[in-house]
């Protein structure tokens, strides 16, 4: 069962993890572990902790639509970005010019307009015609999956040093690489997610579910295009 791999990893970090002093305090750390989940006939929602499913789905759609305004999440009853977009935190981060709730050019912005000039949380990418969008990584990924499935460049990258100081928080899940396998004329999509940092007990179950949902969405182009055109 795929979840057992996750549980074994928790045991490993407790028994073998290195004690390190970090920004968040003392942590137990290991470097470079790998988990695999089969998405063919299951959705890997970890069962050993309570999962905020609505938050997972809502945040991912927020990313997919290039959103950076936390107020949109709050209006949906999702508050996972409140702490990182509060007035106190933004001031501490050195972003006093941001309105409260402005997360800066974080995940969704990089996915949809990588390294473009950040004009604030009120810019609506859905109002920009697809053909005029600069550096839209998601549209390019869809094109490659559809038209060039053997490509080794089907990648979404969220790590942008050029705009890091404008973000309310540096990205933890920094790179997604997709791999298309064709068997009997049918395409099968795999996703390799790389995280530079991960809270194994709290955040990783959330990340597993979110990356899996993204893979499901991208495996169906018409679903993806409907999502980005209706927001």
Coordinates of N, CA and C in Angstrom, one line a residue:
X1 N 0.9 -1.2 0.0 CA 0.0 0.0 0.0 C 0.9 1.2 0.0
X2 N 0.6 2.2 -0.9 CA 1.5 3.4 -1.0 C 1.6 4.2 0.3
X3 N 0.6 4.2 1.1 CA 0.6 5.0 2.3 C 1.7 4.5 3.3
X4 N 1.9 3.2 3.2 CA 3.0 2.6 4.1 C 4.3 3.2 3.9
X5 N 4.6 3.6 2.6 CA 5.9 4.3 2.3 C 6.0 5.6 3.1
X6 N 4.9 6.3 3.1 CA 4.9 7.6 3.8 C 5.1 7.4 5.3
X7 N 4.4 6.3 5.9 CA 4.6 6.1 7.3 C 6.0 5.6 7.7
X8 N 6.6 4.8 6.8 CA 8.0 4.4 7.0 C 8.9 5.6 7.0
X9 N 8.6 6.6 6.1 CA 9.4 7.8 6.1 C 9.3 8.6 7.4
X10 N 8.1 8.7 7.9 CA 8.0 9.4 9.2 C 8.8 8.7 10.3
X11 N 8.8 7.4 10.3 CA 9.6 6.6 11.3 C 11.1 6.9 11.0
X12 N 11.5 7.0 9.8 CA 12.9 7.2 9.4 C 13.4 8.6 9.9
X13 N 12.6 9.6 9.7 CA 13.0 10.9 10.1 C 13.1 11.0 11.7
X14 N 12.2 10.3 12.4 CA 12.2 10.3 13.8 C 13.4 9.6 14.4
X15 N 13.8 8.5 13.8 CA 14.9 7.6 14.3 C 16.2 8.1 13.8
X16 N 16.3 8.5 12.5 CA 17.6 8.8 11.9 C 17.8 10.3 11.5
X17 N 16.8 11.1 11.7 CA 16.9 12.5 11.3 C 17.9 13.3 12.1
X18 N 18.6 14.2 11.4 CA 19.6 15.1 11.9 C 18.9 16.3 12.6
X19 N 19.3 16.6 13.8 CA 18.7 17.8 14.5 C 19.4 19.0 14.0
X20 N 18.6 19.9 13.4 CA 19.1 21.2 12.8 C 18.3 22.4 13.3
X21 N 19.0 23.5 13.5 CA 18.4 24.7 13.9 C 18.0 25.5 12.7
X22 N 16.7 25.7 12.5 CA 16.2 26.4 11.2 C 15.4 27.6 11.6
X23 N 14.9 28.2 10.5 CA 14.1 29.4 10.7 C 12.9 29.2 11.6
X24 N 12.3 28.0 11.5 CA 11.1 27.6 12.3 C 11.5 27.0 13.6
X25 N 12.7 26.9 14.0 CA 13.1 26.3 15.3 C 13.9 25.0 15.0
X26 N 14.0 24.2 16.0 CA 14.7 22.9 15.8 C 13.9 21.9 15.1
X27 N 14.5 21.2 14.1 CA 13.8 20.2 13.3 C 14.7 19.0 13.2
X28 N 14.0 17.9 12.9 CA 14.7 16.7 12.5 C 14.7 16.6 11.0
X29 N 15.8 16.4 10.4 CA 15.9 16.5 8.9 C 16.6 15.3 8.3
X30 N 16.1 14.9 7.1 CA 16.8 14.0 6.3 C 16.8 14.6 4.9
X31 N 17.7 14.2 4.0 CA 17.8 14.8 2.7 C 17.5 13.8 1.6
X32 N 16.6 14.2 0.7 CA 16.4 13.5 -0.6 C 15.6 12.2 -0.5
X33 N 14.6 12.0 0.4 CA 13.8 10.8 0.4 C 12.8 10.9 -0.8
X34 N 12.3 9.7 -1.2 CA 11.4 9.7 -2.4 C 10.2 8.8 -2.0
X35 N 9.0 9.3 -2.4 CA 7.8 8.6 -2.2 C 7.1 8.4 -3.6
X36 N 6.5 7.2 -3.8 CA 5.8 6.9 -5.0 C 4.3 6.5 -4.7
X37 N 3.4 7.0 -5.6 CA 2.0 6.7 -5.4 C 1.4 6.4 -6.8
X38 N 0.7 5.3 -6.8 CA 0.1 4.8 -8.1 C -1.3 5.5 -8.2
X39 N -1.5 6.3 -9.3 CA -2.7 7.1 -9.5 C -3.7 6.4 -10.4
X40 N -3.4 5.2 -10.8 CA -4.2 4.5 -11.8 C -5.6 4.3 -11.3
X41 N -5.8 3.8 -10.1 CA -7.1 3.5 -9.6 C -7.4 4.0 -8.2
X42 N -6.6 5.0 -7.8 CA -6.8 5.5 -6.4 C -6.4 7.0 -6.3
X43 N -6.9 7.6 -5.3 CA -6.4 9.0 -5.0 C -5.7 8.9 -3.7
X44 N -4.4 9.3 -3.6 CA -3.6 9.1 -2.4 C -3.9 10.2 -1.3
X45 N -5.0 10.1 -0.7 CA -5.4 10.9 0.4 C -5.0 10.2 1.7
X46 N -3.9 10.7 2.4 CA -3.4 10.1 3.6 C -4.5 9.9 4.6
X47 N -4.5 8.7 5.2 CA -5.6 8.5 6.2 C -5.2 8.6 7.6
X48 N -3.9 8.9 7.9 CA -3.4 8.9 9.3 C -3.5 10.3 9.9
X49 N -4.0 11.2 9.2 CA -4.3 12.6 9.7 C -5.5 13.2 9.1
X50 N -6.1 14.1 9.7 CA -7.3 14.8 9.2 C -6.9 15.6 8.0
X51 N -7.6 15.5 6.9 CA -7.2 16.2 5.7 C -8.3 17.2 5.3
X52 N -7.8 18.5 5.0 CA -8.7 19.6 4.7 C -8.9 19.5 3.1
X53 N -9.7 18.7 2.7 CA -9.9 18.4 1.3 C -10.3 19.6 0.5
X54 N -11.3 20.4 1.1 CA -11.7 21.6 0.4 C -10.5 22.6 0.2
X55 N -9.7 22.7 1.2 CA -8.5 23.5 1.1 C -7.6 23.1 0.0
X56 N -7.4 21.8 -0.1 CA -6.5 21.3 -1.2 C -7.0 21.6 -2.6
X57 N -8.3 21.4 -2.8 CA -8.9 21.6 -4.1 C -8.9 23.1 -4.4
X58 N -9.3 23.9 -3.4 CA -9.5 25.4 -3.6 C -8.1 26.0 -3.9
X59 N -7.1 25.7 -3.1 CA -5.8 26.3 -3.3 C -5.2 25.9 -4.6
X60 N -5.4 24.7 -5.1 CA -4.8 24.3 -6.4 C -5.5 25.1 -7.5
X61 N -6.8 25.2 -7.4 CA -7.5 26.0 -8.5 C -7.0 27.5 -8.4
X62 N -6.7 28.0 -7.2 CA -6.2 29.3 -7.1 C -4.9 29.5 -7.8
X63 N -4.0 28.5 -7.6 CA -2.7 28.4 -8.3 C -2.9 28.4 -9.8
X64 N -3.8 27.5 -10.2 CA -4.0 27.2 -11.7 C -4.4 28.5 -12.4
X65 N -5.1 29.3 -11.7 CA -5.7 30.6 -12.3 C -4.8 31.8 -12.0
X66 N -3.5 31.5 -11.5 CA -2.5 32.6 -11.4 C -2.9 33.6 -10.3
X67 N -3.7 33.2 -9.3 CA -4.1 34.1 -8.3 C -3.0 34.3 -7.2
X68 N -3.0 35.5 -6.7 CA -2.1 35.8 -5.6 C -2.8 36.6 -4.4
X69 N -4.1 36.8 -4.5 CA -4.9 37.5 -3.6 C -5.6 36.5 -2.6
X70 N -5.1 36.5 -1.3 CA -5.6 35.6 -0.3 C -7.1 35.8 0.0
X71 N -7.6 37.0 -0.3 CA -9.0 37.3 0.0 C -9.9 36.3 -0.8
X72 N -9.4 35.9 -1.9 CA -10.2 34.9 -2.7 C -10.3 33.6 -2.0
X73 N -9.2 33.2 -1.4 CA -9.3 31.9 -0.6 C -10.2 32.1 0.7
X74 N -10.0 33.2 1.3 CA -10.8 33.5 2.5 C -12.3 33.5 2.2
X75 N -12.7 34.0 1.1 CA -14.1 34.1 0.7 C -14.6 32.7 0.5
X76 N -13.7 31.7 0.2 CA -14.1 30.3 0.1 C -14.0 29.5 1.4
X77 N -13.7 30.2 2.5 CA -13.5 29.5 3.8 C -12.2 28.8 3.9
X78 N -11.2 29.2 3.1 CA -9.9 28.6 3.2 C -8.9 29.6 3.7
X79 N -8.2 29.3 4.8 CA -7.4 30.3 5.5 C -5.9 29.9 5.7
X80 N -5.5 29.0 4.8 CA -4.1 28.5 5.0 C -3.0 29.5 4.6
X81 N -3.4 30.6 3.9 CA -2.4 31.6 3.6 C -2.5 32.9 4.5
X82 N -3.4 32.8 5.5 CA -3.7 34.0 6.3 C -2.4 34.5 7.0
X83 N -1.7 33.6 7.6 CA -0.5 33.9 8.4 C 0.6 34.6 7.6
X84 N 0.7 34.1 6.3 CA 1.8 34.7 5.5 C 1.4 35.9 4.6
X85 N 0.1 36.4 4.8 CA -0.3 37.5 4.1 C -0.9 38.6 5.0
X86 N -0.7 38.4 6.3 CA -1.2 39.4 7.3 C -0.4 40.7 7.2
X87 N -1.0 41.8 7.7 CA -0.3 43.0 7.7 C 1.0 42.9 8.5
X88 N 1.0 42.3 9.6 CA 2.2 42.2 10.5 C 3.3 41.4 9.7
X89 N 2.9 40.3 9.1 CA 3.9 39.4 8.5 C 4.5 40.1 7.2
X90 N 3.6 40.8 6.4 CA 4.1 41.4 5.2 C 5.1 42.6 5.6
X91 N 4.8 43.3 6.7 CA 5.7 44.3 7.1 C 7.1 43.7 7.6
X92 N 7.0 42.6 8.3 CA 8.2 41.9 8.8 C 9.0 41.4 7.6
X93 N 8.3 41.0 6.6 CA 8.9 40.4 5.4 C 9.6 41.5 4.5
X94 N 9.3 42.8 4.8 CA 9.8 43.9 4.0 C 9.0 44.3 2.8
X95 N 7.6 44.0 2.9 CA 6.7 44.3 1.9 C 5.6 45.2 2.4
X96 N 5.9 46.4 2.9 CA 4.9 47.3 3.5 C 4.0 47.9 2.4
X97 N 4.5 47.9 1.1 CA 3.7 48.5 0.1 C 2.5 47.5 -0.4
X98 N 2.5 46.3 0.1 CA 1.5 45.3 -0.3 C 0.3 45.6 0.6
X99 N -0.9 45.4 0.0 CA -2.1 45.4 0.8 C -2.2 44.1 1.6
X100 N -2.9 44.1 2.7 CA -3.0 42.8 3.4 C -3.7 41.8 2.5
X101 N -3.2 40.6 2.5 CA -3.8 39.6 1.6 C -3.1 39.4 0.3
X102 N -2.1 40.3 0.0 CA -1.4 40.2 -1.3 C -0.2 39.3 -1.0
X103 N -0.1 38.2 -1.7 CA 1.0 37.2 -1.5 C 2.2 37.4 -2.4
X104 N 2.1 38.3 -3.3 CA 3.2 38.6 -4.2 C 3.2 37.5 -5.3
X105 N 4.3 37.5 -6.1 CA 4.4 36.6 -7.3 C 4.8 35.1 -6.8
X106 N 3.9 34.5 -6.1 CA 4.1 33.1 -5.6 C 3.7 32.1 -6.6
X107 N 3.5 30.9 -6.2 CA 3.3 29.7 -7.1 C 2.4 30.0 -8.3
X108 N 1.2 30.4 -8.2 CA 0.3 30.6 -9.3 C 0.8 31.6 -10.3
X109 N 1.4 32.7 -9.8 CA 2.0 33.7 -10.7 C 3.1 33.1 -11.5
X110 N 4.0 32.4 -10.9 CA 5.1 31.8 -11.6 C 4.6 30.8 -12.6
X111 N 3.6 30.0 -12.2 CA 3.1 29.0 -13.1 C 2.5 29.6 -14.4
X112 N 1.9 30.8 -14.3 CA 1.2 31.4 -15.4 C 1.9 32.5 -16.0
X113 N 2.8 33.2 -15.3 CA 3.5 34.4 -15.9 C 4.9 34.5 -15.4
X114 N 5.6 33.4 -15.5 CA 7.0 33.3 -14.9 C 7.8 34.5 -15.2
X115 N 8.3 35.1 -14.1 CA 9.2 36.3 -14.1 C 8.7 37.5 -14.8
X116 N 7.4 37.6 -15.1 CA 6.9 38.8 -15.6 C 6.8 39.8 -14.5
X117 N 6.6 41.1 -14.9 CA 6.5 42.1 -13.9 C 5.3 41.9 -13.1
X118 N 5.5 42.0 -11.7 CA 4.3 41.8 -10.8 C 3.6 43.1 -10.6
X119 N 2.4 43.2 -11.0 CA 1.6 44.4 -10.9 C 0.6 44.4 -9.8
X120 N 0.6 43.4 -8.9 CA -0.3 43.4 -7.8 C -1.3 42.3 -7.9
X121 N -2.0 42.1 -6.8 CA -2.9 41.0 -6.6 C -4.2 41.1 -7.4
X122 N -4.5 42.4 -7.9 CA -5.7 42.6 -8.6 C -5.7 42.4 -10.1
X123 N -4.5 42.0 -10.6 CA -4.4 41.7 -12.0 C -5.0 40.4 -12.3
X124 N -5.9 40.3 -13.2 CA -6.6 39.0 -13.5 C -6.1 38.4 -14.8
X125 N -5.4 37.3 -14.7 CA -4.8 36.7 -15.8 C -5.8 36.2 -16.8
X126 N -7.0 35.8 -16.3 CA -8.0 35.3 -17.2 C -8.5 36.3 -18.2
X127 N -8.2 37.6 -17.9 CA -8.6 38.6 -18.9 C -7.6 38.9 -20.0
X128 N -6.4 38.2 -19.9 CA -5.4 38.3 -20.9 C -5.6 37.1 -21.8
X129 N -5.7 37.4 -23.1 CA -5.9 36.2 -24.1 C -4.7 35.3 -24.0
X130 N -5.0 34.0 -24.1 CA -3.9 33.0 -24.0 C -2.7 33.2 -24.9
X131 N -3.0 33.6 -26.1 CA -1.9 33.8 -27.1 C -1.0 35.0 -26.7
X132 N -1.5 35.9 -25.8 CA -0.7 37.1 -25.4 C -0.1 36.9 -24.1
X133 N -0.3 35.8 -23.4 CA 0.3 35.6 -22.1 C 1.8 35.2 -22.2
X134 N 2.6 35.9 -21.5 CA 4.1 35.7 -21.5 C 4.4 34.6 -20.5
X135 N 5.3 33.6 -20.9 CA 5.8 32.6 -19.9 C 4.7 31.9 -19.2
X136 N 3.7 31.5 -19.9 CA 2.6 30.7 -19.3 C 3.1 29.2 -19.3
X137 N 3.6 28.8 -18.2 CA 4.2 27.4 -18.1 C 3.1 26.3 -18.2
X138 N 2.0 26.6 -17.7 CA 0.9 25.6 -17.7 C 0.4 25.3 -19.1
X139 N 0.2 26.4 -19.8 CA -0.3 26.3 -21.2 C 0.8 25.5 -22.0
X140 N 2.0 25.8 -21.8 CA 3.1 25.1 -22.5 C 3.1 23.6 -22.1
X141 N 2.9 23.3 -20.9 CA 2.9 21.9 -20.5 C 1.7 21.2 -21.2
X142 N 0.6 21.8 -21.2 CA -0.6 21.2 -21.9 C -0.2 21.0 -23.4
X143 N 0.4 21.9 -24.0 CA 0.8 21.8 -25.4 C 1.7 20.6 -25.6
X144 N 2.7 20.5 -24.8 CA 3.7 19.4 -24.9 C 3.1 18.1 -24.7
X145 N 2.2 17.9 -23.7 CA 1.5 16.7 -23.4 C 0.7 16.2 -24.6
X146 N 0.1 17.2 -25.2 CA -0.8 16.9 -26.4 C 0.0 16.7 -27.7
X147 N 1.0 17.6 -27.9 CA 1.6 17.6 -29.3 C 3.0 17.0 -29.3
X148 N 3.7 16.9 -28.2 CA 5.1 16.4 -28.1 C 5.3 15.6 -26.9
X149 N 4.5 14.5 -26.7 CA 4.5 13.8 -25.4 C 5.8 13.1 -25.1
X150 N 6.8 13.0 -26.0 CA 8.1 12.4 -25.7 C 9.1 13.5 -25.2
X151 N 8.6 14.7 -25.1 CA 9.5 15.8 -24.7 C 10.0 15.5 -23.3
X152 N 11.2 15.9 -23.0 CA 11.8 15.8 -21.7 C 11.8 17.2 -21.0
X153 N 11.0 18.1 -21.5 CA 10.9 19.5 -21.0 C 9.5 19.8 -20.5
X154 N 8.7 18.8 -20.1 CA 7.4 19.1 -19.7 C 7.4 19.4 -18.2
X155 N 7.8 20.7 -17.9 CA 8.2 21.1 -16.6 C 7.4 22.4 -16.2
X156 N 7.0 22.4 -14.9 CA 6.5 23.7 -14.3 C 7.5 24.0 -13.2
X157 N 8.1 25.2 -13.2 CA 9.1 25.6 -12.3 C 8.6 26.8 -11.5
X158 N 8.6 26.7 -10.2 CA 8.2 27.8 -9.3 C 9.3 28.5 -8.6
X159 N 10.5 28.1 -8.8 CA 11.6 28.7 -8.1 C 12.2 29.8 -9.0
X160 N 12.0 31.0 -8.6 CA 12.5 32.2 -9.4 C 13.3 33.1 -8.5
X161 N 14.6 33.0 -8.4 CA 15.4 33.9 -7.6 C 15.2 35.4 -7.9
X162 N 14.8 35.7 -9.2 CA 14.7 37.1 -9.6 C 13.6 37.8 -8.8
X163 N 12.5 37.0 -8.4 CA 11.4 37.6 -7.8 C 11.2 37.1 -6.3
X164 N 12.2 36.5 -5.8 CA 12.0 35.9 -4.4 C 11.7 36.9 -3.4
X165 N 12.3 38.1 -3.5 CA 12.1 39.1 -2.4 C 10.7 39.8 -2.5
X166 N 10.0 39.5 -3.6 CA 8.6 40.0 -3.8 C 7.6 39.1 -3.3
X167 N 8.0 37.8 -3.0 CA 7.1 36.8 -2.5 C 6.9 36.9 -1.0
X168 N 5.7 36.6 -0.6 CA 5.5 36.6 0.9 C 6.1 35.3 1.5
X169 N 6.4 34.3 0.7 CA 7.0 33.1 1.1 C 7.6 32.4 -0.1
X170 N 8.9 31.9 0.1 CA 9.5 31.2 -0.9 C 8.8 29.9 -1.2
X171 N 8.8 29.4 -2.4 CA 8.0 28.1 -2.7 C 8.7 26.9 -2.1
X172 N 8.0 26.0 -1.6 CA 8.5 24.7 -1.0 C 8.4 23.7 -2.1
X173 N 7.2 23.5 -2.8 CA 7.2 22.6 -3.9 C 7.6 23.4 -5.1
X174 N 8.8 23.2 -5.6 CA 9.4 24.1 -6.5 C 9.4 23.6 -8.0
X175 N 9.3 22.3 -8.2 CA 9.4 21.8 -9.6 C 8.5 20.6 -9.8
X176 N 7.8 20.6 -10.9 CA 7.0 19.5 -11.4 C 7.5 19.1 -12.7
X177 N 7.8 17.8 -12.9 CA 8.1 17.3 -14.2 C 7.1 16.2 -14.6
X178 N 6.6 16.3 -15.8 CA 5.6 15.3 -16.3 C 6.2 14.4 -17.3
X179 N 5.7 13.2 -17.3 CA 6.3 12.1 -18.2 C 5.1 11.4 -18.8
X180 N 5.0 11.4 -20.1 CA 3.9 10.7 -20.8 C 4.4 9.4 -21.3
X181 N 3.7 8.3 -21.0 CA 3.9 7.0 -21.5 C 2.8 6.6 -22.4
X182 N 3.1 6.1 -23.5 CA 2.0 5.7 -24.5 C 2.0 4.2 -24.6
X183 N 0.9 3.6 -24.4 CA 0.7 2.1 -24.5 C -0.6 1.8 -25.1
X184 N -0.5 1.0 -26.2 CA -1.7 0.6 -27.0 C -2.5 1.9 -27.4
X185 N -1.8 2.9 -27.8 CA -2.5 4.1 -28.2 C -3.0 5.0 -27.1
X186 N -2.9 4.6 -25.9 CA -3.4 5.4 -24.8 C -2.3 6.1 -24.0
X187 N -2.5 7.4 -23.7 CA -1.5 8.1 -23.0 C -1.7 8.0 -21.5
X188 N -0.5 7.8 -20.8 CA -0.5 7.7 -19.3 C 0.4 8.8 -18.8
X189 N -0.1 9.6 -17.8 CA 0.7 10.8 -17.4 C 1.2 10.5 -16.0
X190 N 2.5 10.7 -15.8 CA 3.1 10.6 -14.5 C 3.7 12.0 -14.1
X191 N 3.8 12.2 -12.8 CA 4.3 13.5 -12.3 C 5.4 13.3 -11.3
X192 N 6.5 13.9 -11.4 CA 7.6 13.9 -10.4 C 7.7 15.3 -9.8
X193 N 7.3 15.4 -8.5 CA 7.3 16.6 -7.8 C 8.6 16.7 -6.9
X194 N 9.3 17.8 -7.0 CA 10.5 18.0 -6.2 C 10.2 19.1 -5.2
X195 N 10.4 18.9 -3.9 CA 10.3 19.9 -2.9 C 11.6 20.2 -2.2
X196 N 11.9 21.4 -2.1 CA 13.2 21.8 -1.4 C 13.0 21.7 0.1
X197 N 11.8 21.8 0.6 CA 11.5 21.8 2.0 C 10.2 21.2 2.2
X198 N 10.0 20.4 3.2 CA 8.7 19.8 3.5 C 8.5 19.4 4.9
X199 N 7.4 19.8 5.5 CA 7.0 19.3 6.8 C 6.3 18.0 6.7
X200 N 7.0 16.9 7.0 CA 6.5 15.6 6.7 C 5.2 15.2 7.4
X201 N 5.1 15.7 8.6 CA 3.9 15.3 9.4 C 2.7 16.2 9.0
X202 N 2.9 17.5 8.8 CA 1.8 18.4 8.6 C 1.5 18.7 7.1
X203 N 2.6 19.1 6.3 CA 2.4 19.6 5.0 C 2.4 18.6 3.9
X204 N 3.2 17.5 4.0 CA 3.4 16.6 2.9 C 2.2 15.8 2.5
X205 N 1.3 15.4 3.4 CA 0.0 14.8 3.0 C -0.8 15.7 2.1
X206 N -0.7 17.0 2.4 CA -1.4 18.0 1.6 C -0.7 18.1 0.2
X207 N 0.6 18.1 0.2 CA 1.3 18.2 -1.1 C 1.1 17.0 -2.0
X208 N 1.1 15.8 -1.4 CA 0.8 14.6 -2.1 C -0.5 14.7 -2.8
X209 N -1.6 15.1 -2.1 CA -2.9 15.2 -2.7 C -3.0 16.2 -3.7
X210 N -2.4 17.4 -3.5 CA -2.4 18.5 -4.5 C -1.7 18.1 -5.8
X211 N -0.5 17.5 -5.7 CA 0.2 17.1 -6.9 C -0.5 16.0 -7.6
X212 N -1.2 15.2 -6.9 CA -2.0 14.1 -7.6 C -3.2 14.7 -8.3
X213 N -3.8 15.6 -7.7 CA -5.0 16.3 -8.3 C -4.5 17.1 -9.5
X214 N -3.4 17.7 -9.5 CA -2.8 18.4 -10.6 C -2.6 17.5 -11.8
X215 N -2.1 16.3 -11.5 CA -1.8 15.3 -12.5 C -3.1 14.8 -13.1
X216 N -4.1 14.6 -12.3 CA -5.4 14.2 -12.9 C -5.9 15.3 -13.8
X217 N -5.8 16.5 -13.4 CA -6.4 17.6 -14.2 C -5.6 17.7 -15.5
X218 N -4.3 17.7 -15.5 CA -3.5 17.8 -16.7 C -3.6 16.7 -17.6
X219 N -4.1 15.5 -17.1 CA -4.2 14.4 -18.0 C -5.5 14.5 -18.9
X220 N -6.3 15.6 -18.6 CA -7.4 15.8 -19.4 C -7.4 17.3 -19.9
X221 N -7.0 17.5 -21.1 CA -6.8 18.9 -21.6 C -8.1 19.7 -21.5
X222 N -9.2 19.1 -21.9 CA -10.4 19.8 -22.0 C -10.9 20.3 -20.6
X223 N -10.6 19.5 -19.6 CA -11.0 19.8 -18.2 C -10.1 21.0 -17.8
X224 N -8.9 21.0 -18.1 CA -7.9 22.0 -17.7 C -8.4 23.4 -18.4
X225 N -8.7 23.3 -19.7 CA -9.0 24.5 -20.4 C -10.3 25.1 -19.8
X226 N -11.2 24.2 -19.4 CA -12.5 24.7 -18.8 C -12.2 25.4 -17.5
X227 N -11.3 24.9 -16.7 CA -11.0 25.5 -15.4 C -10.4 26.9 -15.6
X228 N -9.5 27.1 -16.5 CA -8.8 28.4 -16.6 C -9.7 29.4 -17.4
X229 N -10.7 28.9 -18.1 CA -11.5 29.9 -18.9 C -12.7 30.3 -18.1
X230 N -13.1 29.6 -17.0 CA -14.3 30.0 -16.3 C -14.0 30.7 -15.0
X231 N -12.8 31.1 -14.8 CA -12.5 31.8 -13.5 C -12.2 33.3 -13.8

